[in-house]
Coordinates of C-alpha atoms and ligand atoms in Angstrom, one line a residue:
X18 CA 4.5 2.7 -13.8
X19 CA 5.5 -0.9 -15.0
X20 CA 2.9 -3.7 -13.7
X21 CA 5.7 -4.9 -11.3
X22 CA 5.5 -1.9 -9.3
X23 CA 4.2 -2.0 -5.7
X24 CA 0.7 -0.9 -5.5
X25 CA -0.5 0.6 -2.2
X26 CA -4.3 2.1 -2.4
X27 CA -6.1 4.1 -0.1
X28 CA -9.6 3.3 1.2
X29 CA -11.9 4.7 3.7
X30 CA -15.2 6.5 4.1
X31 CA -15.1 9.8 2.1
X32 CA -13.6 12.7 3.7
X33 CA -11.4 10.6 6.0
X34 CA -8.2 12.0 4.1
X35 CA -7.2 9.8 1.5
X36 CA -6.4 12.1 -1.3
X37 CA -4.8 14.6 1.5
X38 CA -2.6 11.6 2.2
X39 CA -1.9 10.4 -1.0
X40 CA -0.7 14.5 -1.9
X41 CA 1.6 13.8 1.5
X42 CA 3.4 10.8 0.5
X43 CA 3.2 11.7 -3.3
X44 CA 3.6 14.4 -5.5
X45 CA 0.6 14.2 -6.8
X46 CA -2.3 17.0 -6.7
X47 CA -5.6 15.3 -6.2
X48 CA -8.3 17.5 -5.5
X49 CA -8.7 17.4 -1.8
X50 CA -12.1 18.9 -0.3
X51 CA -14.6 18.7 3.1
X52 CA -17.6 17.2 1.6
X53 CA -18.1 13.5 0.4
X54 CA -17.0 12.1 -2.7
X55 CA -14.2 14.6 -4.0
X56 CA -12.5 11.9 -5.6
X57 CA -14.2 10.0 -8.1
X58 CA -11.7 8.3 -10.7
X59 CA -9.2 7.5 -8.9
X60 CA -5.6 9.1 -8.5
X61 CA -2.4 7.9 -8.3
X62 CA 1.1 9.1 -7.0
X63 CA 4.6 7.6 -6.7
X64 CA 5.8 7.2 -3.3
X65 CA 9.7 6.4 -2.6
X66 CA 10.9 3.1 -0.1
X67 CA 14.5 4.1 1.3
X68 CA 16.7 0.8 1.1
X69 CA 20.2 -0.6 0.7
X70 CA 21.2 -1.1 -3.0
X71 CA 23.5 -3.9 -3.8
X72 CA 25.5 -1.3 -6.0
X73 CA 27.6 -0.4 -2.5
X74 CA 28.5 -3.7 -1.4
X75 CA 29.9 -4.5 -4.8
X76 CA 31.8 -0.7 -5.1
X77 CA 30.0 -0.6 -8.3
X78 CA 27.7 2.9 -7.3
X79 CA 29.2 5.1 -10.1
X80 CA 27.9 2.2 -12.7
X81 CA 24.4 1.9 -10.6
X82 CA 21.3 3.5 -13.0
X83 CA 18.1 2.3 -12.1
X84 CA 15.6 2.7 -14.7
X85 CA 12.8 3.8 -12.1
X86 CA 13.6 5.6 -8.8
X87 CA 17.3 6.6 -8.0
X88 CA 20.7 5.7 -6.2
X89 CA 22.1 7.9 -4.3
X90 CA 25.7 6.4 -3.4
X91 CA 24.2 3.3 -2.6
X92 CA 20.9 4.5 -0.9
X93 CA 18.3 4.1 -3.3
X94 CA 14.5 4.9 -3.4
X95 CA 12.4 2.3 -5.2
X96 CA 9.3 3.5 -6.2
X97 CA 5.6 2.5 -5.2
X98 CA 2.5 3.1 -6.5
X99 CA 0.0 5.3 -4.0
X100 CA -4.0 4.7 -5.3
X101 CA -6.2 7.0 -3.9
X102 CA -9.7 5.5 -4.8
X103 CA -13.5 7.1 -3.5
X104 CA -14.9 6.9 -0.7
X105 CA -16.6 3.6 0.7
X106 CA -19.8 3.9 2.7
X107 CA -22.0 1.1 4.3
X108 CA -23.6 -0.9 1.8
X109 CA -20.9 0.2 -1.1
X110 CA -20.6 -3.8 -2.3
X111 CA -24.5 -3.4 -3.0
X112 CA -23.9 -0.1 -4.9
X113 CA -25.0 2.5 -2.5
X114 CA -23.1 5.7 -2.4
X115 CA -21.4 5.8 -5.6
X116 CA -21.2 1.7 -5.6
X117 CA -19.5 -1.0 -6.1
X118 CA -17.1 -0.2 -9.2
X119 CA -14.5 2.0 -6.9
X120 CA -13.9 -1.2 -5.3
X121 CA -12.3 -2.7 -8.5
X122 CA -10.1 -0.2 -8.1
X123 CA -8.8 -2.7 -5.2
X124 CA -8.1 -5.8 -7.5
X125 CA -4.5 -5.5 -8.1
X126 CA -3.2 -3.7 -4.8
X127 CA -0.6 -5.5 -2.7
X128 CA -1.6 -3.9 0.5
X129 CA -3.9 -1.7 1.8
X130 CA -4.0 1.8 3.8
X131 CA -7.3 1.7 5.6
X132 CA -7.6 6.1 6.1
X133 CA -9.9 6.7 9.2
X134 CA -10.9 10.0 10.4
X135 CA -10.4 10.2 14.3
X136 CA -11.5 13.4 14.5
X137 CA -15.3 12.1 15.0
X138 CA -16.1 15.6 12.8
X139 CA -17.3 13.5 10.0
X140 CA -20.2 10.5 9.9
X141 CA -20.2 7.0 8.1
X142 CA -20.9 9.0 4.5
X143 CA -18.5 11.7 5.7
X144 CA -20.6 14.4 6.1
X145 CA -19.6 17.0 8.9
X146 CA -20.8 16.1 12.0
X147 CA -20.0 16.7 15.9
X148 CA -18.9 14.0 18.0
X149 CA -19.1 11.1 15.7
X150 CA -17.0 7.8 17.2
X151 CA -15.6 6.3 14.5
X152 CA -14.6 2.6 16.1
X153 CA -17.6 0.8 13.9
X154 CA -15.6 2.4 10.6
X155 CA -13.2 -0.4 11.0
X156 CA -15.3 -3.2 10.9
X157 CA -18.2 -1.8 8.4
X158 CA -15.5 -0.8 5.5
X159 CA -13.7 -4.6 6.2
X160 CA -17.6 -6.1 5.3
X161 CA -18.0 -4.0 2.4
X162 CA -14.8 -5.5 0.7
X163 CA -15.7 -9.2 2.2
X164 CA -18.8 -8.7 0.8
X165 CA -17.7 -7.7 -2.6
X166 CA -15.3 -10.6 -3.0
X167 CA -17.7 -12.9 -1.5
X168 CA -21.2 -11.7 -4.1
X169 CA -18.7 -12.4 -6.7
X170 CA -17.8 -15.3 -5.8
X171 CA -21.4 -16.6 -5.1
X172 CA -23.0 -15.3 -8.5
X173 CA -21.0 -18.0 -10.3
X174 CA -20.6 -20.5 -7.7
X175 CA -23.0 -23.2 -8.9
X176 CA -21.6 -23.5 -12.3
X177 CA -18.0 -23.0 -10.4
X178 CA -18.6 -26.4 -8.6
X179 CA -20.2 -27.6 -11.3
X180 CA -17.0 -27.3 -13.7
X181 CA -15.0 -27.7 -10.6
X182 CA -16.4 -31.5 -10.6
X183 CA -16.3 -32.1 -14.3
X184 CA -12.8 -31.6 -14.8
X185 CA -11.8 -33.3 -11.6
X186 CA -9.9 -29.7 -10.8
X187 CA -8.4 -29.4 -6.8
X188 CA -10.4 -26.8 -4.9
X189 CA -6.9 -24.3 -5.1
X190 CA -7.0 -24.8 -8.5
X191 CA -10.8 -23.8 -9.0
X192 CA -10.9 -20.9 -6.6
X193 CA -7.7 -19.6 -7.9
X194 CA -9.0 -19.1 -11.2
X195 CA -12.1 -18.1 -9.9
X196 CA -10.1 -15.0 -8.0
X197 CA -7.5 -14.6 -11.0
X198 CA -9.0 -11.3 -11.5
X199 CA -7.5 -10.1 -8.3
X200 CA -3.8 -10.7 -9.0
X201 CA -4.4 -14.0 -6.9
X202 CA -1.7 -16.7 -7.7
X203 CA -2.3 -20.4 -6.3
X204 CA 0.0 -20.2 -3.9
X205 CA -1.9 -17.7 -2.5
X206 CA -5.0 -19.9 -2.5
X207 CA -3.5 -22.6 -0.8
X208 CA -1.9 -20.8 1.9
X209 CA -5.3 -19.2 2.4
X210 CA -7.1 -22.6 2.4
X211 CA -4.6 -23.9 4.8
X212 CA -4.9 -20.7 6.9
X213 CA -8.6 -21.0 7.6
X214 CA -8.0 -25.1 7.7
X215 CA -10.5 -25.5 4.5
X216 CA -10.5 -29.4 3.6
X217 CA -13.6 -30.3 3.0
X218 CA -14.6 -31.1 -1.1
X219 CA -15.9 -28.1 -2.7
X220 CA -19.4 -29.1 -4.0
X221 CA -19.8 -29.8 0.0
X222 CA -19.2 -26.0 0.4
X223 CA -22.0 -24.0 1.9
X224 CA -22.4 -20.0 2.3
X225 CA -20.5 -20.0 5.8
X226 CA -17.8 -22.2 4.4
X227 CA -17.3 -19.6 1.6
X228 CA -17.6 -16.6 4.1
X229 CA -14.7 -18.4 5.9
X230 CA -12.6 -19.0 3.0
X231 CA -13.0 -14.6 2.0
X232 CA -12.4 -13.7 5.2
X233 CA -9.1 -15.5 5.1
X234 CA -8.7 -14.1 1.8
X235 CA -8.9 -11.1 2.7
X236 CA -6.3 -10.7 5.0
X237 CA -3.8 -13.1 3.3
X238 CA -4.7 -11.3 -0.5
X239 CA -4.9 -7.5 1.0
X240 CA -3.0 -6.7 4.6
X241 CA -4.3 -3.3 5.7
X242 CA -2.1 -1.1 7.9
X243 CA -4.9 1.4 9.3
X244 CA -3.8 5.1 9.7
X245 CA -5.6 7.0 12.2
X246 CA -5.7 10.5 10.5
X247 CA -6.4 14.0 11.4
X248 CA -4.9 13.8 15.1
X249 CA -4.0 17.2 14.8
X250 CA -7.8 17.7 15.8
X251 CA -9.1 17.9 19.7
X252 CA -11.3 14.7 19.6
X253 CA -8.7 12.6 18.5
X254 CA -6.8 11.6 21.9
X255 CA -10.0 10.0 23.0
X256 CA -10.9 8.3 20.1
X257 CA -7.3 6.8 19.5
X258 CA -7.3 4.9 22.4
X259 CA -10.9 3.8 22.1
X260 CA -10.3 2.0 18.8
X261 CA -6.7 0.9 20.1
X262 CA -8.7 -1.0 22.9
X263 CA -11.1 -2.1 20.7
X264 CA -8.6 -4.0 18.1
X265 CA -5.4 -4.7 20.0
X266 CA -4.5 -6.7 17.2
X267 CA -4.3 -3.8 14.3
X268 CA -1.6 -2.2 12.9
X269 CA -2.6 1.4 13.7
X270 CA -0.3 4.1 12.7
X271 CA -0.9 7.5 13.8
X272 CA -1.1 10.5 11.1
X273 CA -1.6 13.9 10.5
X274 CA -1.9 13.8 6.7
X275 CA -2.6 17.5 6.3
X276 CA 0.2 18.5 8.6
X277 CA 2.5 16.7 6.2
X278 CA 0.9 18.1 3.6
X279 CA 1.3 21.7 4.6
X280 CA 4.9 21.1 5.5
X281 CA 5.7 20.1 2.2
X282 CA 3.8 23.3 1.0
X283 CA 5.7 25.4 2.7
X284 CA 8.6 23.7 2.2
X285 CA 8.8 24.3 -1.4
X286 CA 7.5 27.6 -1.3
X287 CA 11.2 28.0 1.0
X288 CA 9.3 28.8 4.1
X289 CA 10.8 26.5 5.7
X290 CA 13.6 23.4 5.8
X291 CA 11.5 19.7 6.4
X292 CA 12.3 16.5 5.2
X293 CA 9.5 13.9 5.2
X294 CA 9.2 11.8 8.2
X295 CA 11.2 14.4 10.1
X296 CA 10.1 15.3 14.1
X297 CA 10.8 19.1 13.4
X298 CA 11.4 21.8 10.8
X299 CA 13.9 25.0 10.5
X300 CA 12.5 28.4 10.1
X301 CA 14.1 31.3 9.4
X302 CA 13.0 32.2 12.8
X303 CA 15.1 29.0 14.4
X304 CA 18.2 30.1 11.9
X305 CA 18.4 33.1 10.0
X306 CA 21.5 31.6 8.0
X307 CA 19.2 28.9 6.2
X308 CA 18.6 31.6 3.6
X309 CA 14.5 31.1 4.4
X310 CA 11.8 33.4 3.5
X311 CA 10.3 35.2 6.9
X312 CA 7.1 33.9 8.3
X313 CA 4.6 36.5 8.8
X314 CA 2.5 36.6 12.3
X315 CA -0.3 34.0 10.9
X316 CA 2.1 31.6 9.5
X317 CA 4.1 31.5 12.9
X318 CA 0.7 30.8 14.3
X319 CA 0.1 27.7 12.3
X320 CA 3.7 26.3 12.8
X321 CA 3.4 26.8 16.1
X322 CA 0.1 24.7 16.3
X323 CA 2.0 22.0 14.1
X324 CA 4.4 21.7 16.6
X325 CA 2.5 21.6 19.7
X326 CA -0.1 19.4 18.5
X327 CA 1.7 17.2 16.1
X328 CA 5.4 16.9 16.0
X329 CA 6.3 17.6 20.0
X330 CA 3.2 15.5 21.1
X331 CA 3.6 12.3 18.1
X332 CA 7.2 12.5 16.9
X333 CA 6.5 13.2 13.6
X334 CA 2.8 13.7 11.1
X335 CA 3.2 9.6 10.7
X336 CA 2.2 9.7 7.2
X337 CA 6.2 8.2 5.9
X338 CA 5.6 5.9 9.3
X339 CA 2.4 4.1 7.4
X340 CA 4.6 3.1 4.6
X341 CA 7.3 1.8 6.5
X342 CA 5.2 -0.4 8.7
X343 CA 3.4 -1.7 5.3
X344 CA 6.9 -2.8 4.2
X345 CA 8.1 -4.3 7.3
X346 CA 4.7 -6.2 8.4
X347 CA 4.4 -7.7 4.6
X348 CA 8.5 -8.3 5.3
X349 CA 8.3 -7.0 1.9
X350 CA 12.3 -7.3 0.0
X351 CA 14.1 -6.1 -2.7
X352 CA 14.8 -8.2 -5.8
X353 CA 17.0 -7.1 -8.3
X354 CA 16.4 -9.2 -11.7
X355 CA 19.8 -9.0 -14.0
X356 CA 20.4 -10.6 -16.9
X357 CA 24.5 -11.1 -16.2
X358 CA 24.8 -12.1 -12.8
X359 CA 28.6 -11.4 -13.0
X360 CA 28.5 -7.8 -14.1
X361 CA 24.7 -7.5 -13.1
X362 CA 23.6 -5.6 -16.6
X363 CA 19.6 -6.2 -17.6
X364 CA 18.6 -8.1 -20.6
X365 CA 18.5 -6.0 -23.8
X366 CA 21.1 -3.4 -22.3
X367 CA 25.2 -3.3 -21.8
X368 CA 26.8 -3.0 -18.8
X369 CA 27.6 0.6 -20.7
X370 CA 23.7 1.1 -19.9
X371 CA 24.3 1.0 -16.2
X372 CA 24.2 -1.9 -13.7
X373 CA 21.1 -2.8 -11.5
X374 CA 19.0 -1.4 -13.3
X375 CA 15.4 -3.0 -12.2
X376 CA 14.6 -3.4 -8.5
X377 CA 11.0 -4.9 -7.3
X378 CA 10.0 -5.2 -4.0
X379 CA 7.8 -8.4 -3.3
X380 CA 6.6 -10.1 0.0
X381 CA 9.4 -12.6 1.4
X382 CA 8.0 -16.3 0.4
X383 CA 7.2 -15.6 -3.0
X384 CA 8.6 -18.3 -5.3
X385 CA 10.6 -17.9 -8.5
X386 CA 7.2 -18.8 -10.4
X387 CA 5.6 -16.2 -8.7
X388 CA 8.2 -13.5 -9.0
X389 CA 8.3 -14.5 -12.9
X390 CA 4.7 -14.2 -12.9
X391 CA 4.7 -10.9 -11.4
X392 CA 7.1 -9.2 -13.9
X393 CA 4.9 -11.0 -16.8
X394 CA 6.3 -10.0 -19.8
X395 CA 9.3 -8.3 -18.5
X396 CA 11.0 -10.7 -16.4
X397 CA 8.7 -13.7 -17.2
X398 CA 11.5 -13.6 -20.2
X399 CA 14.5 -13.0 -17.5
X400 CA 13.7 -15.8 -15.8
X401 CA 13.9 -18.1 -18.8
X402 CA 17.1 -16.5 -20.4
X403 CA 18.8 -16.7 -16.5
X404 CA 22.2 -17.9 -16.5
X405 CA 23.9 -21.2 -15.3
X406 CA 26.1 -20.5 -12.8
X407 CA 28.5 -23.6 -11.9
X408 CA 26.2 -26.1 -13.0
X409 CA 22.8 -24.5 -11.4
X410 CA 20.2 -22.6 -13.0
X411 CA 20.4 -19.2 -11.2
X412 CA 16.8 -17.0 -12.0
X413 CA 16.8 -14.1 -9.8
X414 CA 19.5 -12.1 -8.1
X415 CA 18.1 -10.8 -4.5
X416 CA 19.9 -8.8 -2.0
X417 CA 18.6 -12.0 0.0
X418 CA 21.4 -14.0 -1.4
X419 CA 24.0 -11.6 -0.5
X420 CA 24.6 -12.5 3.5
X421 CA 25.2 -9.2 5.4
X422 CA 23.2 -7.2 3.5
Ligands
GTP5 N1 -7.6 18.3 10.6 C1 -7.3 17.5 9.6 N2 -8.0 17.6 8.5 C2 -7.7 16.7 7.5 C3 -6.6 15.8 7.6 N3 -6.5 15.1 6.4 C4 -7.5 15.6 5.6 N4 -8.2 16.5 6.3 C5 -9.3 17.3 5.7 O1 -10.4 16.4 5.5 C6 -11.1 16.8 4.4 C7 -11.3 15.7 3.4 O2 -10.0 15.4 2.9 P1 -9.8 14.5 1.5 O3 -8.4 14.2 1.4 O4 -10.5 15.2 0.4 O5 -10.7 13.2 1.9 P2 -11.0 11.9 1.0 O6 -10.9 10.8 1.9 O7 -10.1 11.9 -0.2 O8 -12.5 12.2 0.6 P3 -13.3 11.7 -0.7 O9 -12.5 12.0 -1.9 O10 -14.6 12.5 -0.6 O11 -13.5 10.2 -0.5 C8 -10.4 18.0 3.8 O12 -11.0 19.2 4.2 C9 -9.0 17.9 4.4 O13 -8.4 19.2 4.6 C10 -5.8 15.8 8.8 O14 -4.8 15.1 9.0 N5 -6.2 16.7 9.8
MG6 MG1 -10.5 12.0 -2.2

């Protein structure tokens, strides 16, 4: 994947489901298993964000070849980046459990997917367990990466100030190259200096000032979307609405990520028809002219459970639900960098190559700096080379500029 792509990663206390839901979303094949700390280094997968490409508008879809993802007549599926890291416990940022490296895992994800085990079968280590309410999980795991970001920011922070002072730097300018490390532009310093309404000089800055400033961080840097997972299970009802009342201000989505999982199982083994996100399936059962393979008594079984406990009772497993509402919170948009903003080829390739041929998706607000930042080498040297069109300097192309769209 180029360094442009959208990077979502998983966290959560082992066993919660990550790696189940990053084989959901995915096609990847991470080892999944019932007892803490399957996952070690992480894994990654290549999820796909359904959106309107630009190539329809302009009747140029048979011309349309992006270089990653595809087009499909005008609908085309843009590619993100699933992380599935290991499992956090209390006291992670001070290395307990298998420490403090996973979460450097973190430092260039755009968002977060927070994976919490409703079930209350498995405790803060993820180890199985009866009865377990998991509405501290929330705030515990939400320390553990505060307090990461915040111990590195305090083991260098006298000599920070100290610089800070001697080169008459502005405190967005210091912190930002103190958090360069993860992905952290100054315009996202400043917004989060404004957010938690930061003015005071830096050298003045005590230990609650800088908890203050992470905390902001935090969410401005990292917006979590928290999927409540395994509510295929009996406990979950209960402890659903206890963590919705808990944190009415979340954005909880609902999943079954080894539901999805198993659909897609059988689904390729031609058991059955299922499209990801879908609220049913088709068996051969529902219509013998789908050319599916019969399901034998145990199978019907397990379908049936899906059903009942999932799909009638939620709409759906949730899992394609997570990623949508990660895209529509972070009011995340399409850009499509071109070269030629008249027959929209890329730099280095014809219009023989195929038209539209990158497409990144980035958080609305970002600025042309930002953007150019974000591509680096690849369209760091777009930006510069844009064209002039009628006398103004025209970087990037975005479906934003196309009204209607
Ligand atoms: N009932 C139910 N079980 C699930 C669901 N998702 C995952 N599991 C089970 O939970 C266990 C742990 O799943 P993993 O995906 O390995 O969990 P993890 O979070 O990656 O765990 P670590 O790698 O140890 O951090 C496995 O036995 C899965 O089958 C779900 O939606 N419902
Ligand atoms: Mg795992």
């Amino acid at each position: 994947m180029s360094k442009s792509t959208f990077l979502v990663a998983c966290v959560g206390k082992p066993s919660a489901g990550k790696s189940t839901f990053l084989n959901a979303v995915t096609d990847a094949t991470a080892k999944m298993g019932n007892y803490p700390f399957t996952t070690i280094e992480p894994n990654r997968g290549v999820a796909y964000h359904g959106i309107t490409c630009p190539c329809a508008r302009f009747q140029k879809s048979t011309l349309c070849r992006p270089r990653h993802g595809h087009c499909d007549q005008g609908k085309r599926f843009v590619p993100i980046e699933i992380l599935d890291i290991a499992g956090l416990v209390p006291g992670a940022s001070q290395g307990i459990g298998l420490g403090n490296q996973f979460l450097d895992d973190l430092r260039h994800a755009d968002a977060l997917i927070h994976v919490v085990d409703v079930s209350g079968t498995t405790d803060a280590h993820g180890k199985a367990t009866v009865g377990y309410d998991p509405s501290d999980d929330i705030d515990w795991l939400r320390q553990e990466i505060h307090a990461w970001i915040f111990h590195n920011l305090m083991r260098k922070w006298p000599g920070t100030v100290r610089r800070h002072l001697a080169i008459k730097a502005t405190p967005a300018e210091t912190l930002q190259q103190q958090l360069s490390g993860y992905g952290t532009t100054l315009p996202v310093v400043i917004s989060t200096l404004e957010q938690a309404q930061l003015t005071s000089p830096l050298d003045q800055w005590d230990e609650d000032t800088v908890h203050r400033f992470v905390a902001t961080f935090l969410k401005v840097r990292f917006p979590m979307v928290i999927a409540l997972n395994k509510i295929d299970s009996t406990a979950a009802d209960q402890n659903v609405s206890k963590l919705m009342r808990k944190y009415p201000s979340e954005q909880f989505v609902l999943t079954s990520a080894l539901v999805e999982h198993f659909l897609k199982t059988l689904r390729d083994q031609g058991y059955i028809h299922y499209r990801e996100g879908e609220e049913d399936f088709t068996t051969a059962d529902d219509d013998p002219a789908a050319g599916l393979k019969p399901l034998d008594e145990k199978l019907k079984g397990r379908l049936n459970n899906v059903r009942d406990l999932v799909l009638f009772r939620y709409g759906s497993t949730g899992c394609q639900d997570v990623l949508s509402t990660i895209m529509d919170t972070l009011h995340v948009i399409p850009v499509f960098p071109v070269k030629n903003i008249r027959n929209f080829a890329s730099e280095g390739t014809p219009q023989t190559d195929g038209i539209f041929r990158d497409c990144v998706l980035i958080r609305s607000g970002i600025t042309v700096r930002e953007f150019a930042w974000k591509m680096f080498s690849e369209a760091g040297k777009l930006y510069h080379t844009a064209e002039t069109v009628g006398g103004i300097q025209v970087s990037l192309l975005s479906v934003d500029m196309f009204p209607g769209q």
